[in-house]
Every structure is written in C-alpha cells, then in structure tokens.
mmCIF file of C-alpha atoms and ligand atoms in Angstrom:
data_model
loop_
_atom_site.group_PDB
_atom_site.id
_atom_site.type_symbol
_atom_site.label_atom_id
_atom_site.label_comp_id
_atom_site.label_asym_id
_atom_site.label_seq_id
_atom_site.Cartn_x
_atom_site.Cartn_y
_atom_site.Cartn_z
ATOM 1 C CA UNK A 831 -74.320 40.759 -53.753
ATOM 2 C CA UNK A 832 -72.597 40.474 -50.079
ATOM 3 C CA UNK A 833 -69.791 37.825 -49.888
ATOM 4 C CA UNK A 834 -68.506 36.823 -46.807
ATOM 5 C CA UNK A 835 -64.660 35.782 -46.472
ATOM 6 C CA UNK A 836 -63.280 33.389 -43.740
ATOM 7 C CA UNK A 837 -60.708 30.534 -43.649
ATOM 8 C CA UNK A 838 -60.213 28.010 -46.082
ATOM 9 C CA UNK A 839 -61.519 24.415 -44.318
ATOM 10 C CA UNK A 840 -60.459 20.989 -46.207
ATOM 11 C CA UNK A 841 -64.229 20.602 -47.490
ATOM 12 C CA UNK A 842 -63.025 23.788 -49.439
ATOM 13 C CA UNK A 843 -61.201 21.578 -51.546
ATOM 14 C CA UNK A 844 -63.082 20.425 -54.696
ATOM 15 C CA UNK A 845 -64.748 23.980 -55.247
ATOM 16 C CA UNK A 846 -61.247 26.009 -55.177
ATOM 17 C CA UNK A 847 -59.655 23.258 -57.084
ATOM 18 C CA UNK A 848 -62.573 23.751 -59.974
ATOM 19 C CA UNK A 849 -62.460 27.164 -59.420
ATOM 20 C CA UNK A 850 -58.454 27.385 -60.120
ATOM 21 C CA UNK A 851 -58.752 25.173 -62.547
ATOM 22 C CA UNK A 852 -61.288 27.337 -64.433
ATOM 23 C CA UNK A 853 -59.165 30.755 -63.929
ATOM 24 C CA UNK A 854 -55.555 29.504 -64.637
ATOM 25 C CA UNK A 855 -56.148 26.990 -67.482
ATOM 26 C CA UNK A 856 -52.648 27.380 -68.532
ATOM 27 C CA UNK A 857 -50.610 26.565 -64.848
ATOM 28 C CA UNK A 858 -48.465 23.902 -65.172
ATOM 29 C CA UNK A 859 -48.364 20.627 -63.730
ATOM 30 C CA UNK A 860 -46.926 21.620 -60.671
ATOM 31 C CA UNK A 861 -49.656 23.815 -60.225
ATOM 32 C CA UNK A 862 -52.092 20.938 -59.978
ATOM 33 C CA UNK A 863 -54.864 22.631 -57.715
ATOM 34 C CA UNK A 864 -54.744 19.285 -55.200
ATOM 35 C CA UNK A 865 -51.681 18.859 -54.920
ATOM 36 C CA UNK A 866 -51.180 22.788 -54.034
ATOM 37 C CA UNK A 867 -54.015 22.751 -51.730
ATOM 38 C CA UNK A 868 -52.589 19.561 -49.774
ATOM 39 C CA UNK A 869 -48.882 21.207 -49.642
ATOM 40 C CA UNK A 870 -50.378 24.396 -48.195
ATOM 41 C CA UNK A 871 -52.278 22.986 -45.744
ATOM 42 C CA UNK A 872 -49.302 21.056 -44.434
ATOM 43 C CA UNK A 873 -47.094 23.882 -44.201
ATOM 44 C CA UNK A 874 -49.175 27.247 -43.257
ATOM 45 C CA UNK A 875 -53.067 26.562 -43.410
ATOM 46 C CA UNK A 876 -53.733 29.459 -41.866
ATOM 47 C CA UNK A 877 -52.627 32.010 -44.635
ATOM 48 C CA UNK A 878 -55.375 30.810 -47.188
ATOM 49 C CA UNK A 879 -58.746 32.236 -47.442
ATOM 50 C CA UNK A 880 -62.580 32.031 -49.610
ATOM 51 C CA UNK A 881 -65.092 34.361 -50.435
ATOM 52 C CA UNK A 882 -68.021 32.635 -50.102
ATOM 53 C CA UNK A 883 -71.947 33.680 -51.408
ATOM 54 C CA UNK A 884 -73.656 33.452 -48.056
ATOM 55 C CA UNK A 885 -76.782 31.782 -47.659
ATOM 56 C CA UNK A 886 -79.590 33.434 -49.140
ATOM 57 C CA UNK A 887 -81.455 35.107 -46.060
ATOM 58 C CA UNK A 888 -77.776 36.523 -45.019
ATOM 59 C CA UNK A 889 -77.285 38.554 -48.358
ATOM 60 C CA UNK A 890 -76.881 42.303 -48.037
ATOM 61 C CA UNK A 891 -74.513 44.485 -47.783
ATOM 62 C CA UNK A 892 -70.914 44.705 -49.408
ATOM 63 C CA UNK A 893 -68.321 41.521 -49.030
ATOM 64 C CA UNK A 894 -67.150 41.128 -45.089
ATOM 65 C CA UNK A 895 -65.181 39.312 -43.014
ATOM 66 C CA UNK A 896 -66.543 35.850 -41.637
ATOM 67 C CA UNK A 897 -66.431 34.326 -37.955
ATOM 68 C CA UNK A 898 -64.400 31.119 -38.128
ATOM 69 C CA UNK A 899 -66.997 28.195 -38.591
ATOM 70 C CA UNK A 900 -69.668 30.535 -40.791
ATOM 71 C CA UNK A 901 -69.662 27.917 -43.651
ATOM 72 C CA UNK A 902 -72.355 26.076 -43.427
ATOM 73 C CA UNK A 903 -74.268 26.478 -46.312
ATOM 74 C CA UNK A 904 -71.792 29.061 -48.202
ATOM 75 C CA UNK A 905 -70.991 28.663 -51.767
ATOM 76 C CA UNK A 906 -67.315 29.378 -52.538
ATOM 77 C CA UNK A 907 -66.584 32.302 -55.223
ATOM 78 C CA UNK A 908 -63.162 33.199 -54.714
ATOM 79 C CA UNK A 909 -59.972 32.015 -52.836
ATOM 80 C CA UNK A 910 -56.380 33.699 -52.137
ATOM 81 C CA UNK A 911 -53.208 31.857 -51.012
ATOM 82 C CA UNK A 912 -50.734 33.863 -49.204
ATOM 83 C CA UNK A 913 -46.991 33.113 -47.700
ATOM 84 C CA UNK A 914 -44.681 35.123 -44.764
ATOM 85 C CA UNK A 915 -41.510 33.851 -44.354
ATOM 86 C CA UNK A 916 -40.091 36.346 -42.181
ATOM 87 C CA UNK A 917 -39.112 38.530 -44.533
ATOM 88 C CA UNK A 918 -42.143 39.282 -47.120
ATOM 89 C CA UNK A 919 -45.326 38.878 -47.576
ATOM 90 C CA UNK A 920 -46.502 36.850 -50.731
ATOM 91 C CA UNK A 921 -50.016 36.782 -52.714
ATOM 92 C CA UNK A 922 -50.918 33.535 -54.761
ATOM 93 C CA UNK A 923 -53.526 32.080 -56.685
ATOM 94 C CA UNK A 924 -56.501 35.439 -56.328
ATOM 95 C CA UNK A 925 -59.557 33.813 -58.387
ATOM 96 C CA UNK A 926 -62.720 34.613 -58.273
ATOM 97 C CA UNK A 927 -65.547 33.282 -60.499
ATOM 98 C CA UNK A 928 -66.395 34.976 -63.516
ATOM 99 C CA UNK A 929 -70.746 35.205 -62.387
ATOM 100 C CA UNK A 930 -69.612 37.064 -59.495
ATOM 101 C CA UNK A 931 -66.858 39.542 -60.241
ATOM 102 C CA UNK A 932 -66.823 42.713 -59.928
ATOM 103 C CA UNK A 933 -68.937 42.487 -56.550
ATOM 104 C CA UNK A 934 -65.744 43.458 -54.695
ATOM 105 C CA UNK A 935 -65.030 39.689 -53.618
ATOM 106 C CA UNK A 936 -61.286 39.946 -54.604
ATOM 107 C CA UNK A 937 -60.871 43.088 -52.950
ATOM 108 C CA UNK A 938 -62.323 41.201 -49.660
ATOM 109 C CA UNK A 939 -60.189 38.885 -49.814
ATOM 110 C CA UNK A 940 -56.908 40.219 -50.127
ATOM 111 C CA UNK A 941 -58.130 43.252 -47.587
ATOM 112 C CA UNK A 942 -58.439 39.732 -45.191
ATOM 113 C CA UNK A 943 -54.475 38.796 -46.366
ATOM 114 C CA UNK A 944 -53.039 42.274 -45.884
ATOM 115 C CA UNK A 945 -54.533 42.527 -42.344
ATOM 116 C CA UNK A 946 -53.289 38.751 -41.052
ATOM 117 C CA UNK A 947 -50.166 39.248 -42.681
ATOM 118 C CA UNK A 948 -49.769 42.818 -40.857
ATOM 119 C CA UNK A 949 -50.955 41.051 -37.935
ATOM 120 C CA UNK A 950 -47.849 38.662 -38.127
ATOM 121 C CA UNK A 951 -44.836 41.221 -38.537
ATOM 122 C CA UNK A 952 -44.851 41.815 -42.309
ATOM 123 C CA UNK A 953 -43.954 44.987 -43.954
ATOM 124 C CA UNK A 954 -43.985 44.414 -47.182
ATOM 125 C CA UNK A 955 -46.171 41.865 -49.428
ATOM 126 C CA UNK A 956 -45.340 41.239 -52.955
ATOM 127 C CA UNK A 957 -47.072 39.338 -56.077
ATOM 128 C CA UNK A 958 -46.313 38.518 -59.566
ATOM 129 C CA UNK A 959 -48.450 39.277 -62.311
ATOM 130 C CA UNK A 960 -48.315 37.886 -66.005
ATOM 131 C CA UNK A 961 -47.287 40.885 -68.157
ATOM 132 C CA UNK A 962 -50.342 39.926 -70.223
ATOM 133 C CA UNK A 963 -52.841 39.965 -67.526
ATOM 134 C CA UNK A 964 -54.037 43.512 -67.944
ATOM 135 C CA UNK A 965 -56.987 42.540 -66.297
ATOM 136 C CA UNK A 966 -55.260 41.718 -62.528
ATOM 137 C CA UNK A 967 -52.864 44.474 -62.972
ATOM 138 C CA UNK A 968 -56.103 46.723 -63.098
ATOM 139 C CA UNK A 969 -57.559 45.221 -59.846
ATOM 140 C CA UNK A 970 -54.585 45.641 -57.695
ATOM 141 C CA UNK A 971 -53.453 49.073 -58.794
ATOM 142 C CA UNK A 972 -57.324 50.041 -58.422
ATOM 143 C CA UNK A 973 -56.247 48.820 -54.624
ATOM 144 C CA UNK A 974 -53.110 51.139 -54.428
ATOM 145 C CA UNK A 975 -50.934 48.719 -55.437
ATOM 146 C CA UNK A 976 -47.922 49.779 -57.854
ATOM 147 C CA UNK A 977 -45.093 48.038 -59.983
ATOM 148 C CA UNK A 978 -41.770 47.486 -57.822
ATOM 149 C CA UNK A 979 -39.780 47.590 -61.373
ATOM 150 C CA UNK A 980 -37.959 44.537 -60.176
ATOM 151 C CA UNK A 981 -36.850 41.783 -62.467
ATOM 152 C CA UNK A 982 -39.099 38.494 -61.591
ATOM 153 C CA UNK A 983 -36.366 35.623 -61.313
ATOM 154 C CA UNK A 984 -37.217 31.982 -60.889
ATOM 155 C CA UNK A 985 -36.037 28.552 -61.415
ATOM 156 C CA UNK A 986 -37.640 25.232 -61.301
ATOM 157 C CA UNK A 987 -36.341 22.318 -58.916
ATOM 158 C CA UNK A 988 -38.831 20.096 -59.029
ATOM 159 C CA UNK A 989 -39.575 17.450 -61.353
ATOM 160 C CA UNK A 990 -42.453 18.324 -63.142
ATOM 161 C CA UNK A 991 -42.183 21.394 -65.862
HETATM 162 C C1 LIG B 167 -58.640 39.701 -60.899
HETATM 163 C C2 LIG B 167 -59.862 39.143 -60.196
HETATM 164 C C3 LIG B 167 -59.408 38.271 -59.029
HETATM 165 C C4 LIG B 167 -60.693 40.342 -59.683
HETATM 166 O O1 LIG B 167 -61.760 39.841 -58.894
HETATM 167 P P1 LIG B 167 -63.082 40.712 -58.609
HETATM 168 O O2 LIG B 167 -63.762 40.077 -57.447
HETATM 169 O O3 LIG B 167 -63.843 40.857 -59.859
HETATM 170 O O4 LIG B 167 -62.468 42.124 -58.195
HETATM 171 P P2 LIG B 167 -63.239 43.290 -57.411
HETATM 172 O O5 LIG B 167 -64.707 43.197 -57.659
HETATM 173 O O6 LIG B 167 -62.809 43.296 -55.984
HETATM 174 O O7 LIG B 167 -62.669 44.569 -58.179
HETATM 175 C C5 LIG B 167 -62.249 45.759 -57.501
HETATM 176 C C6 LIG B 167 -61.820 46.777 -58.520
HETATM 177 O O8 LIG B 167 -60.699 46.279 -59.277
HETATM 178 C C7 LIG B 167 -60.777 46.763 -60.633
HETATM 179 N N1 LIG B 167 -60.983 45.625 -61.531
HETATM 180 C C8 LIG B 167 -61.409 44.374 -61.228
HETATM 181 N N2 LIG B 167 -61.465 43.611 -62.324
HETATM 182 C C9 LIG B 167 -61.090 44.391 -63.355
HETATM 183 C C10 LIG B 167 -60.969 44.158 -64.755
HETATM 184 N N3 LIG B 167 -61.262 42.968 -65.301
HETATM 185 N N4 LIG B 167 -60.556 45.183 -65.535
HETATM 186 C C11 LIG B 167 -60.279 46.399 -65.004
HETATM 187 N N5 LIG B 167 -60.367 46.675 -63.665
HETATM 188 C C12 LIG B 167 -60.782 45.667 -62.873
HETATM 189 C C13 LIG B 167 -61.985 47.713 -60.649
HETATM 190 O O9 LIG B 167 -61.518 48.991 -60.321
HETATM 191 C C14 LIG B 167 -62.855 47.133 -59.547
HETATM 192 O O10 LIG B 167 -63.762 48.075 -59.026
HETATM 193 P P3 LIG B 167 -65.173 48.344 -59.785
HETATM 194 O O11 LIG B 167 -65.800 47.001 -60.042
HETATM 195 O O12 LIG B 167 -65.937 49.175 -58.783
HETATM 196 O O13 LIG B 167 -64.836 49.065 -61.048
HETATM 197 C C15 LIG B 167 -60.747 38.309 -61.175
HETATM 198 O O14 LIG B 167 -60.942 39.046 -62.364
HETATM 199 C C16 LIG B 167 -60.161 36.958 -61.542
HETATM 200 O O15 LIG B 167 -60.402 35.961 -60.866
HETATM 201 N N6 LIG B 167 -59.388 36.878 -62.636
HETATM 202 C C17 LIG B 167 -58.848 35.588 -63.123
HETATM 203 C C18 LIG B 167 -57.822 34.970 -62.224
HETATM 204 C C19 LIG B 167 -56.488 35.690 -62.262
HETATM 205 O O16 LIG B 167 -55.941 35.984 -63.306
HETATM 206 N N7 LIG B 167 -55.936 35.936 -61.035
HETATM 207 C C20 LIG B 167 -54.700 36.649 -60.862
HETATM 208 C C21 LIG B 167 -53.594 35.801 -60.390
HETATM 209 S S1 LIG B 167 -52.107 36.806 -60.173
#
C-alpha cells in the first residue's frame, strides 16, 4: 500500500485525535489529543505532518511526499509532531494505525520531519522513547537512529498531572 504524507490541515483533527488516542492510551491529561493539536497549531503549524491512504485509483508505489492541498479524499493513517527551537530538533507523538503498519508510513513521515527540519537550520533532532517500548526503539534504530545515553529529565508546570 502507497501512503502519501503532506501537512496536517485543521479537518485533520478528529482522525489524529482518535488515532492518538488509540496508540497512547496511557498519556496523561495534559496530553489530551485536542488540546495538543490546538496548542500546536497556534505556535508552529507547520512542523506537523499525516500519512494519509490515498484515494483508491492513486495507490501504488511505496509512501511519498504530498503537494500541499492533496487531501481531498485521503484517509489519515499516521501523524508526527515535531519542534525547532533554535537549538534542536524534537520528534513527538509518531502513530500510525495498527491495519497499516509496517507499509513504511512511519518511516515517511519522519523522512518528511528530518528534511523540513534540515531545511530550517537544525543539526541535531532528538526523541524520547519509553524504556518499555521495544517496539519504537526497533523502528528508529532500523532508521539509523541510536541511543544518546543521556539521562531524560523533566518536570511538570502545569496544572494537570
Ligand atoms: C512505531 C510505529 C510508529 C511504526 O510505524 P510503521 O509505519 O509500522 O513503521 P514502518 O513501516 O515505517 O517501519 C519501518 C521499519 O521499522 C522497523 N519496525 C517497525 N515496527 C516495528 C516493530 N513493531 N518491531 C520491530 N521493528 C519494527 C522495521 O525494521 C520496519 O521495516 P520492515 O517492515 O521492512 O521490517 C508504529 O508501530 C506505532 O504507531 N506504534 C504505536 C505508537 C507509538 O508507540 N509511537 C511512538 C511514540 S515515541
């Protein structure tokens, strides 16, 4: 199956909310897909992207980039958030859904966030990956991608937990 990956467009919305919601049942509240979506697209739309399952008399082929405005009629099956502040590159949020993985949709898409983020000035990106999610760690170091042996740090300071 081809997939086709372009910009995320606010009609996006509803299927990348049900499709986080199905991959990270276990985010917390501040996590709620909405509420993430509306922040991003406030601050940076640009760095967030779908795969989409073209229509059916486009299919062939291997997953590939999208002109801006190809969505008309595309079915979302993955999405990617990523941030540049300057300084790094960051990856959030990679789902894709379960029917169509391993069709090389989640390598499309982050191929798409590597280039823009290249594009802008960024050297380096990073991600975090539960320890427990063999699975992910498996996709990105198929990609190249290696451990930076770096302790992962955070602290909440918002409200919710
Ligand atoms: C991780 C995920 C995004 C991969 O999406 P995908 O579209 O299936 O990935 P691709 O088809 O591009 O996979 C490329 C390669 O990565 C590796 N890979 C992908 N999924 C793998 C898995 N479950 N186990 C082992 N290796 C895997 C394989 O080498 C694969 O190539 P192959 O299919 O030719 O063997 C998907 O499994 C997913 O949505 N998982 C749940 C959400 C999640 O935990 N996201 C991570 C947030 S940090």
């Amino acid at each position: 199956m081809s997939c086709l990956v372009r910009r995320f467009v606010p009609a996006d919305a509803g299927a990348v909310a049900a499709l986080w919601r199905q991959s990270f049942p276990d985010d917390p509240a501040r996590n709620e897909p909405l509420g993430m979506i509306a922040r991003k697209l406030a601050r940076d739309p640009e760095l967030f992207w779908v795969a989409c399952e073209p229509p059916a008399d486009a299919r062939a082929g291997s997953c590939s980039e999208a002109a801006a405005g190809a969505e008309a009629g595309s079915v979302v099956i993955g999405a990617l958030v990523a941030g540049y502040d300057g300084v790094r590159g960051w990856l959030y949020h990679l789902a894709v859904t379960p029917v169509h993985r391993r069709e090389g949709a989640a390598t499309a898409l982050v191929a798409r966030a590597v280039d823009e983020l290249r594009e802008l000035g960024c050297h380096k990106v990073n991600l975090q990956v539960r320890e427990t999610n063999r699975e992910v760690r498996a996709f990105y170091e198929s990609l190249g991608w290696t451990e930076d042996h770096s302790a992962s740090l955070g602290r909440v300071i918002g409200d919710s937990p």
